[in-house]
Amino acid sequence: MAAAGPAKNNLLSDLPKDLSSELMAGATTRKLDANEVLFLAGDPGDGLYRVDEGLLKVSIASASGAERILAILGPGAVVGDLAIIDGLPRSATVTALRDCKLSFLSRAAFDAFVMKEPRTYKYLVTMLAARLRDTDQLVAAGSFLPLKGRVARALLDLAHAFGNEVAGGRVVIRQKVSQSELAAMAGIARENVSRIMNDWMRAKTVTRLSGYYCLEKPAALKRESEL
């Protein structure tokens, strides 16, 4: 899956702070209610959005309606940055999981900026190379990891984005995630996630506290997720 939390490979994360601040100076504000769709796969790619507050879900759906969650993104993350480069339609659907405040930068504003600051292209190349490496990892995980490894990878990505370390190296994921959402992140059936989570809970590898998953043995999950 792609990154949860702030996307590690996006245009704004790669740009120096002075350039990213100048680029976003002309952005406009957009607000979304929880469960509201920001854009659908196939919509025009007219610009990028930065998450200032809230949480977004990036997903794709099959012809049968099955959902695959590609990423869960929090403050600082960017969606739609590839669209400002190629101008092609959106490749995924983005939905608010919580009330969100976003900054929108149009493709026209971006084009005007890079005409003035052509060194921006150097950072675009770096970002695209990193995205390609991420895609290689995603394909490898989907091809070679067993089911437990895929679920472990999803939990570890969530822990990286939303985890708080507590006593003894345990990590609490401060974002409520259902088994259906874990299944959509891992790309497997919910029934398999239920079986795997039950096994891990019996082994005290994972527990659940007030609706939040706690990784009791993150090192064991990391071993499961290794290719």
PDB file of C-alpha atoms in Angstrom:
ATOM      1  CA  MET A   1       0.000   0.000   0.000  1.00  0.00           C
ATOM      2  CA  ALA A   2       1.004   3.600  -0.175  1.00  0.00           C
ATOM      3  CA  ALA A   3       1.899   5.681   2.771  1.00  0.00           C
ATOM      4  CA  ALA A   4      -0.445   6.429   5.605  1.00  0.00           C
ATOM      5  CA  GLY A   5      -0.287   9.832   7.223  1.00  0.00           C
ATOM      6  CA  PRO A   6       1.672  12.643   5.565  1.00  0.00           C
ATOM      7  CA  ALA A   7       2.822  11.340   2.193  1.00  0.00           C
ATOM      8  CA  LYS A   8       6.584  11.022   2.298  1.00  0.00           C
ATOM      9  CA  ASN A   9       7.051  11.457  -1.459  1.00  0.00           C
ATOM     10  CA  ASN A  10       5.130  14.506  -2.643  1.00  0.00           C
ATOM     11  CA  LEU A  11       6.094  17.707  -4.367  1.00  0.00           C
ATOM     12  CA  LEU A  12       5.854  19.906  -1.278  1.00  0.00           C
ATOM     13  CA  SER A  13       7.897  17.543   0.891  1.00  0.00           C
ATOM     14  CA  ASP A  14      10.719  17.618  -1.679  1.00  0.00           C
ATOM     15  CA  LEU A  15      10.755  21.358  -2.337  1.00  0.00           C
ATOM     16  CA  PRO A  16      12.891  23.612  -0.104  1.00  0.00           C
ATOM     17  CA  LYS A  17      10.770  25.475   2.418  1.00  0.00           C
ATOM     18  CA  ASP A  18      11.122  28.845   0.687  1.00  0.00           C
ATOM     19  CA  LEU A  19       9.938  27.429  -2.634  1.00  0.00           C
ATOM     20  CA  SER A  20       7.035  25.463  -1.169  1.00  0.00           C
ATOM     21  CA  SER A  21       5.860  28.491   0.827  1.00  0.00           C
ATOM     22  CA  GLU A  22       5.982  30.682  -2.268  1.00  0.00           C
ATOM     23  CA  LEU A  23       4.230  28.030  -4.357  1.00  0.00           C
ATOM     24  CA  MET A  24       1.331  27.681  -1.908  1.00  0.00           C
ATOM     25  CA  ALA A  25       0.988  31.419  -1.293  1.00  0.00           C
ATOM     26  CA  GLY A  26      -1.671  31.588  -4.008  1.00  0.00           C
ATOM     27  CA  ALA A  27      -3.628  28.564  -2.796  1.00  0.00           C
ATOM     28  CA  THR A  28      -7.311  28.766  -1.935  1.00  0.00           C
ATOM     29  CA  THR A  29      -9.039  27.078   1.011  1.00  0.00           C
ATOM     30  CA  ARG A  30     -11.446  24.155   0.651  1.00  0.00           C
ATOM     31  CA  LYS A  31     -13.377  22.470   3.460  1.00  0.00           C
ATOM     32  CA  LEU A  32     -14.796  18.952   3.438  1.00  0.00           C
ATOM     33  CA  ASP A  33     -17.207  17.268   5.830  1.00  0.00           C
ATOM     34  CA  ALA A  34     -16.487  13.732   6.998  1.00  0.00           C
ATOM     35  CA  ASN A  35     -17.416  11.190   4.285  1.00  0.00           C
ATOM     36  CA  GLU A  36     -17.560  13.887   1.595  1.00  0.00           C
ATOM     37  CA  VAL A  37     -15.793  13.036  -1.677  1.00  0.00           C
ATOM     38  CA  LEU A  38     -13.028  15.428  -2.732  1.00  0.00           C
ATOM     39  CA  PHE A  39     -12.782  13.965  -6.236  1.00  0.00           C
ATOM     40  CA  LEU A  40     -13.516  10.718  -8.052  1.00  0.00           C
ATOM     41  CA  ALA A  41     -11.242   8.602 -10.209  1.00  0.00           C
ATOM     42  CA  GLY A  42     -11.636   9.930 -13.734  1.00  0.00           C
ATOM     43  CA  ASP A  43     -12.352  13.528 -12.705  1.00  0.00           C
ATOM     44  CA  PRO A  44     -10.261  16.254 -14.394  1.00  0.00           C
ATOM     45  CA  GLY A  45      -6.826  16.701 -12.832  1.00  0.00           C
ATOM     46  CA  ASP A  46      -7.059  20.441 -12.314  1.00  0.00           C
ATOM     47  CA  GLY A  47      -4.686  20.875  -9.368  1.00  0.00           C
ATOM     48  CA  LEU A  48      -3.317  19.590  -6.069  1.00  0.00           C
ATOM     49  CA  TYR A  49      -4.607  19.685  -2.488  1.00  0.00           C
ATOM     50  CA  ARG A  50      -2.586  19.929   0.731  1.00  0.00           C
ATOM     51  CA  VAL A  51      -4.182  18.581   3.901  1.00  0.00           C
ATOM     52  CA  ASP A  52      -4.044  21.276   6.582  1.00  0.00           C
ATOM     53  CA  GLU A  53      -6.467  19.607   9.011  1.00  0.00           C
ATOM     54  CA  GLY A  54      -8.289  16.274   9.018  1.00  0.00           C
ATOM     55  CA  LEU A  55      -7.824  12.922   7.322  1.00  0.00           C
ATOM     56  CA  LEU A  56      -8.283  11.722   3.739  1.00  0.00           C
ATOM     57  CA  LYS A  57      -8.673   8.257   2.247  1.00  0.00           C
ATOM     58  CA  VAL A  58      -7.262   7.506  -1.212  1.00  0.00           C
ATOM     59  CA  SER A  59      -8.894   4.486  -2.844  1.00  0.00           C
ATOM     60  CA  ILE A  60      -9.683   2.693  -6.075  1.00  0.00           C
ATOM     61  CA  ALA A  61     -12.624   0.401  -6.818  1.00  0.00           C
ATOM     62  CA  SER A  62     -13.038  -2.618  -9.064  1.00  0.00           C
ATOM     63  CA  ALA A  63     -15.898  -3.061 -11.523  1.00  0.00           C
ATOM     64  CA  SER A  64     -17.634  -5.188  -8.884  1.00  0.00           C
ATOM     65  CA  GLY A  65     -17.374  -2.369  -6.330  1.00  0.00           C
ATOM     66  CA  ALA A  66     -14.584  -3.863  -4.184  1.00  0.00           C
ATOM     67  CA  GLU A  67     -12.471  -1.105  -2.626  1.00  0.00           C
ATOM     68  CA  ARG A  68      -8.684  -0.976  -2.230  1.00  0.00           C
ATOM     69  CA  ILE A  69      -7.371   1.729   0.088  1.00  0.00           C
ATOM     70  CA  LEU A  70      -4.100   3.059  -1.280  1.00  0.00           C
ATOM     71  CA  ALA A  71      -3.366   5.562   1.479  1.00  0.00           C
ATOM     72  CA  ILE A  72      -4.730   7.339   4.528  1.00  0.00           C
ATOM     73  CA  LEU A  73      -3.335  10.867   4.632  1.00  0.00           C
ATOM     74  CA  GLY A  74      -3.133  13.378   7.462  1.00  0.00           C
ATOM     75  CA  PRO A  75      -1.960  16.990   7.845  1.00  0.00           C
ATOM     76  CA  GLY A  76       0.959  17.903   5.618  1.00  0.00           C
ATOM     77  CA  ALA A  77       0.089  15.330   2.974  1.00  0.00           C
ATOM     78  CA  VAL A  78      -0.629  16.233  -0.639  1.00  0.00           C
ATOM     79  CA  VAL A  79      -3.012  14.633  -3.134  1.00  0.00           C
ATOM     80  CA  GLY A  80      -3.241  15.333  -6.832  1.00  0.00           C
ATOM     81  CA  ASP A  81       0.328  16.516  -7.313  1.00  0.00           C
ATOM     82  CA  LEU A  82       0.874  14.229 -10.311  1.00  0.00           C
ATOM     83  CA  ALA A  83      -2.110  15.839 -12.035  1.00  0.00           C
ATOM     84  CA  ILE A  84      -0.357  19.199 -12.141  1.00  0.00           C
ATOM     85  CA  ILE A  85       2.468  17.564 -14.086  1.00  0.00           C
ATOM     86  CA  ASP A  86       0.617  15.493 -16.685  1.00  0.00           C
ATOM     87  CA  GLY A  87      -2.854  17.063 -16.631  1.00  0.00           C
ATOM     88  CA  LEU A  88      -4.472  13.642 -16.883  1.00  0.00           C
ATOM     89  CA  PRO A  89      -7.684  12.619 -15.059  1.00  0.00           C
ATOM     90  CA  ARG A  90      -7.561  11.571 -11.405  1.00  0.00           C
ATOM     91  CA  SER A  91      -6.291   8.019 -10.975  1.00  0.00           C
ATOM     92  CA  ALA A  92      -8.025   7.406  -7.626  1.00  0.00           C
ATOM     93  CA  THR A  93     -10.941   8.589  -5.495  1.00  0.00           C
ATOM     94  CA  VAL A  94     -10.253  10.739  -2.421  1.00  0.00           C
ATOM     95  CA  THR A  95     -12.742  10.916   0.454  1.00  0.00           C
ATOM     96  CA  ALA A  96     -12.671  12.717   3.810  1.00  0.00           C
ATOM     97  CA  LEU A  97     -12.542  10.393   6.819  1.00  0.00           C
ATOM     98  CA  ARG A  98     -12.829  13.389   9.152  1.00  0.00           C
ATOM     99  CA  ASP A  99     -13.793  17.021   8.659  1.00  0.00           C
ATOM    100  CA  CYS A 100     -10.967  18.511   6.598  1.00  0.00           C
ATOM    101  CA  LYS A 101      -9.435  21.857   5.770  1.00  0.00           C
ATOM    102  CA  LEU A 102      -7.433  21.800   2.526  1.00  0.00           C
ATOM    103  CA  SER A 103      -5.352  24.195   0.446  1.00  0.00           C
ATOM    104  CA  PHE A 104      -5.952  23.965  -3.317  1.00  0.00           C
ATOM    105  CA  LEU A 105      -3.383  24.975  -5.931  1.00  0.00           C
ATOM    106  CA  SER A 106      -4.550  25.021  -9.543  1.00  0.00           C
ATOM    107  CA  ARG A 107      -2.511  23.622 -12.393  1.00  0.00           C
ATOM    108  CA  ALA A 108      -2.443  27.074 -14.001  1.00  0.00           C
ATOM    109  CA  ALA A 109      -0.924  28.586 -10.836  1.00  0.00           C
ATOM    110  CA  PHE A 110       1.670  25.809 -10.722  1.00  0.00           C
ATOM    111  CA  ASP A 111       2.615  26.327 -14.390  1.00  0.00           C
ATOM    112  CA  ALA A 112       3.101  30.047 -13.769  1.00  0.00           C
ATOM    113  CA  PHE A 113       5.285  29.280 -10.737  1.00  0.00           C
ATOM    114  CA  VAL A 114       7.650  26.876 -12.516  1.00  0.00           C
ATOM    115  CA  MET A 115       8.059  29.340 -15.382  1.00  0.00           C
ATOM    116  CA  LYS A 116       9.402  31.746 -12.772  1.00  0.00           C
ATOM    117  CA  GLU A 117      11.286  29.073 -10.776  1.00  0.00           C
ATOM    118  CA  PRO A 118      12.550  26.459 -13.270  1.00  0.00           C
ATOM    119  CA  ARG A 119      14.734  24.800 -10.589  1.00  0.00           C
ATOM    120  CA  THR A 120      11.450  23.292  -9.365  1.00  0.00           C
ATOM    121  CA  TYR A 121      11.820  20.674 -12.102  1.00  0.00           C
ATOM    122  CA  LYS A 122      14.829  19.160 -10.313  1.00  0.00           C
ATOM    123  CA  TYR A 123      12.630  18.369  -7.322  1.00  0.00           C
ATOM    124  CA  LEU A 124       9.922  16.964  -9.565  1.00  0.00           C
ATOM    125  CA  VAL A 125      12.388  14.421 -10.940  1.00  0.00           C
ATOM    126  CA  THR A 126      13.376  13.406  -7.396  1.00  0.00           C
ATOM    127  CA  MET A 127       9.718  12.998  -6.415  1.00  0.00           C
ATOM    128  CA  LEU A 128       8.885  10.904  -9.486  1.00  0.00           C
ATOM    129  CA  ALA A 129      11.873   8.617  -8.888  1.00  0.00           C
ATOM    130  CA  ALA A 130      10.752   8.090  -5.275  1.00  0.00           C
ATOM    131  CA  ARG A 131       7.193   7.334  -6.428  1.00  0.00           C
ATOM    132  CA  LEU A 132       8.558   4.709  -8.837  1.00  0.00           C
ATOM    133  CA  ARG A 133      10.490   3.052  -6.017  1.00  0.00           C
ATOM    134  CA  ASP A 134       7.337   3.041  -3.877  1.00  0.00           C
ATOM    135  CA  THR A 135       5.426   1.411  -6.725  1.00  0.00           C
ATOM    136  CA  ASP A 136       8.101  -1.291  -6.995  1.00  0.00           C
ATOM    137  CA  GLN A 137       7.682  -1.996  -3.272  1.00  0.00           C
ATOM    138  CA  LEU A 138       3.903  -2.085  -3.588  1.00  0.00           C
ATOM    139  CA  VAL A 139       4.025  -4.572  -6.462  1.00  0.00           C
ATOM    140  CA  ALA A 140       6.550  -6.728  -4.618  1.00  0.00           C
ATOM    141  CA  ALA A 141       4.464  -6.766  -1.439  1.00  0.00           C
ATOM    142  CA  GLY A 142       1.317  -7.714  -3.338  1.00  0.00           C
ATOM    143  CA  SER A 143       3.137 -10.428  -5.261  1.00  0.00           C
ATOM    144  CA  PHE A 144       5.334 -12.053  -2.636  1.00  0.00           C
ATOM    145  CA  LEU A 145       4.057 -11.301   0.871  1.00  0.00           C
ATOM    146  CA  PRO A 146       1.720 -13.856   2.456  1.00  0.00           C
ATOM    147  CA  LEU A 147      -1.597 -12.631   3.852  1.00  0.00           C
ATOM    148  CA  LYS A 148      -0.176 -12.079   7.341  1.00  0.00           C
ATOM    149  CA  GLY A 149       2.632 -10.018   5.881  1.00  0.00           C
ATOM    150  CA  ARG A 150       0.210  -7.756   4.037  1.00  0.00           C
ATOM    151  CA  VAL A 151      -1.833  -7.114   7.180  1.00  0.00           C
ATOM    152  CA  ALA A 152       1.344  -6.524   9.207  1.00  0.00           C
ATOM    153  CA  ARG A 153       2.509  -4.015   6.608  1.00  0.00           C
ATOM    154  CA  ALA A 154      -0.803  -2.141   6.801  1.00  0.00           C
ATOM    155  CA  LEU A 155      -0.643  -1.980  10.606  1.00  0.00           C
ATOM    156  CA  LEU A 156       2.968  -0.805  10.580  1.00  0.00           C
ATOM    157  CA  ASP A 157       2.185   1.915   8.039  1.00  0.00           C
ATOM    158  CA  LEU A 158      -0.659   3.110  10.263  1.00  0.00           C
ATOM    159  CA  ALA A 159       1.618   2.983  13.295  1.00  0.00           C
ATOM    160  CA  HIS A 160       4.222   5.054  11.467  1.00  0.00           C
ATOM    161  CA  ALA A 161       1.614   7.697  10.653  1.00  0.00           C
ATOM    162  CA  PHE A 162      -0.580   7.699  13.757  1.00  0.00           C
ATOM    163  CA  GLY A 163       1.293   5.694  16.394  1.00  0.00           C
ATOM    164  CA  ASN A 164       2.272   6.748  19.900  1.00  0.00           C
ATOM    165  CA  GLU A 165       4.921   4.663  21.622  1.00  0.00           C
ATOM    166  CA  VAL A 166       4.015   3.694  25.176  1.00  0.00           C
ATOM    167  CA  ALA A 167       5.703   1.633  27.873  1.00  0.00           C
ATOM    168  CA  GLY A 168       7.802  -1.314  26.755  1.00  0.00           C
ATOM    169  CA  GLY A 169       8.032  -0.333  23.109  1.00  0.00           C
ATOM    170  CA  ARG A 170       4.323  -0.894  22.492  1.00  0.00           C
ATOM    171  CA  VAL A 171       2.693   1.357  19.883  1.00  0.00           C
ATOM    172  CA  VAL A 172      -0.912   2.585  20.035  1.00  0.00           C
ATOM    173  CA  ILE A 173      -2.429   3.584  16.676  1.00  0.00           C
ATOM    174  CA  ARG A 174      -4.354   6.783  17.481  1.00  0.00           C
ATOM    175  CA  GLN A 175      -6.760   6.326  14.599  1.00  0.00           C
ATOM    176  CA  LYS A 176      -9.710   3.948  14.743  1.00  0.00           C
ATOM    177  CA  VAL A 177      -9.539   1.462  11.873  1.00  0.00           C
ATOM    178  CA  SER A 178     -12.087  -1.248  11.128  1.00  0.00           C
ATOM    179  CA  GLN A 179     -11.211  -4.732   9.918  1.00  0.00           C
ATOM    180  CA  SER A 180     -12.899  -3.879   6.619  1.00  0.00           C
ATOM    181  CA  GLU A 181     -10.558  -0.889   6.234  1.00  0.00           C
ATOM    182  CA  LEU A 182      -7.540  -3.027   7.106  1.00  0.00           C
ATOM    183  CA  ALA A 183      -8.675  -5.532   4.493  1.00  0.00           C
ATOM    184  CA  ALA A 184      -8.996  -2.754   1.914  1.00  0.00           C
ATOM    185  CA  MET A 185      -5.508  -1.512   2.785  1.00  0.00           C
ATOM    186  CA  ALA A 186      -3.952  -4.979   2.622  1.00  0.00           C
ATOM    187  CA  GLY A 187      -5.866  -5.986  -0.507  1.00  0.00           C
ATOM    188  CA  ILE A 188      -7.305  -9.176   0.995  1.00  0.00           C
ATOM    189  CA  ALA A 189     -10.717 -10.407   2.148  1.00  0.00           C
ATOM    190  CA  ARG A 190     -12.077  -9.122   5.468  1.00  0.00           C
ATOM    191  CA  GLU A 191     -12.564 -12.720   6.661  1.00  0.00           C
ATOM    192  CA  ASN A 192      -8.816 -13.294   6.320  1.00  0.00           C
ATOM    193  CA  VAL A 193      -8.056 -10.133   8.283  1.00  0.00           C
ATOM    194  CA  SER A 194     -10.451 -11.271  11.027  1.00  0.00           C
ATOM    195  CA  ARG A 195      -8.708 -14.647  11.286  1.00  0.00           C
ATOM    196  CA  ILE A 196      -5.226 -13.100  11.312  1.00  0.00           C
ATOM    197  CA  MET A 197      -6.129 -10.470  13.912  1.00  0.00           C
ATOM    198  CA  ASN A 198      -7.739 -13.109  16.139  1.00  0.00           C
ATOM    199  CA  ASP A 199      -4.532 -15.151  15.953  1.00  0.00           C
ATOM    200  CA  TRP A 200      -2.412 -12.137  16.852  1.00  0.00           C
ATOM    201  CA  MET A 201      -4.706 -11.151  19.692  1.00  0.00           C
ATOM    202  CA  ARG A 202      -4.510 -14.637  21.165  1.00  0.00           C
ATOM    203  CA  ALA A 203      -0.717 -14.419  20.938  1.00  0.00           C
ATOM    204  CA  LYS A 204      -0.785 -10.892  22.461  1.00  0.00           C
ATOM    205  CA  THR A 205       0.972  -9.547  19.369  1.00  0.00           C
ATOM    206  CA  VAL A 206      -1.840  -7.007  18.892  1.00  0.00           C
ATOM    207  CA  THR A 207      -4.471  -5.826  21.365  1.00  0.00           C
ATOM    208  CA  ARG A 208      -7.364  -3.394  21.115  1.00  0.00           C
ATOM    209  CA  LEU A 209      -7.903  -0.630  23.662  1.00  0.00           C
ATOM    210  CA  SER A 210     -11.099   1.436  23.520  1.00  0.00           C
ATOM    211  CA  GLY A 211     -11.358   0.818  19.786  1.00  0.00           C
ATOM    212  CA  TYR A 212      -7.684   1.575  19.055  1.00  0.00           C
ATOM    213  CA  TYR A 213      -5.231  -1.110  17.970  1.00  0.00           C
ATOM    214  CA  CYS A 214      -2.085  -1.468  20.054  1.00  0.00           C
ATOM    215  CA  LEU A 215       0.954  -3.196  18.577  1.00  0.00           C
ATOM    216  CA  GLU A 216       2.304  -5.123  21.541  1.00  0.00           C
ATOM    217  CA  LYS A 217       5.099  -6.751  19.535  1.00  0.00           C
ATOM    218  CA  PRO A 218       5.958  -4.423  16.660  1.00  0.00           C
ATOM    219  CA  ALA A 219       9.225  -6.268  15.971  1.00  0.00           C
ATOM    220  CA  ALA A 220       7.270  -9.474  15.301  1.00  0.00           C
ATOM    221  CA  LEU A 221       5.013  -7.608  12.867  1.00  0.00           C
ATOM    222  CA  LYS A 222       8.044  -6.133  11.136  1.00  0.00           C
ATOM    223  CA  ARG A 223       9.426  -9.641  10.592  1.00  0.00           C
ATOM    224  CA  GLU A 224       6.092 -10.702   9.112  1.00  0.00           C
ATOM    225  CA  SER A 225       6.144  -7.745   6.689  1.00  0.00           C
ATOM    226  CA  GLU A 226       9.648  -8.302   5.332  1.00  0.00           C
ATOM    227  CA  LEU A 227       9.968  -9.524   1.762  1.00  0.00           C
TER     228      LEU A 227
END
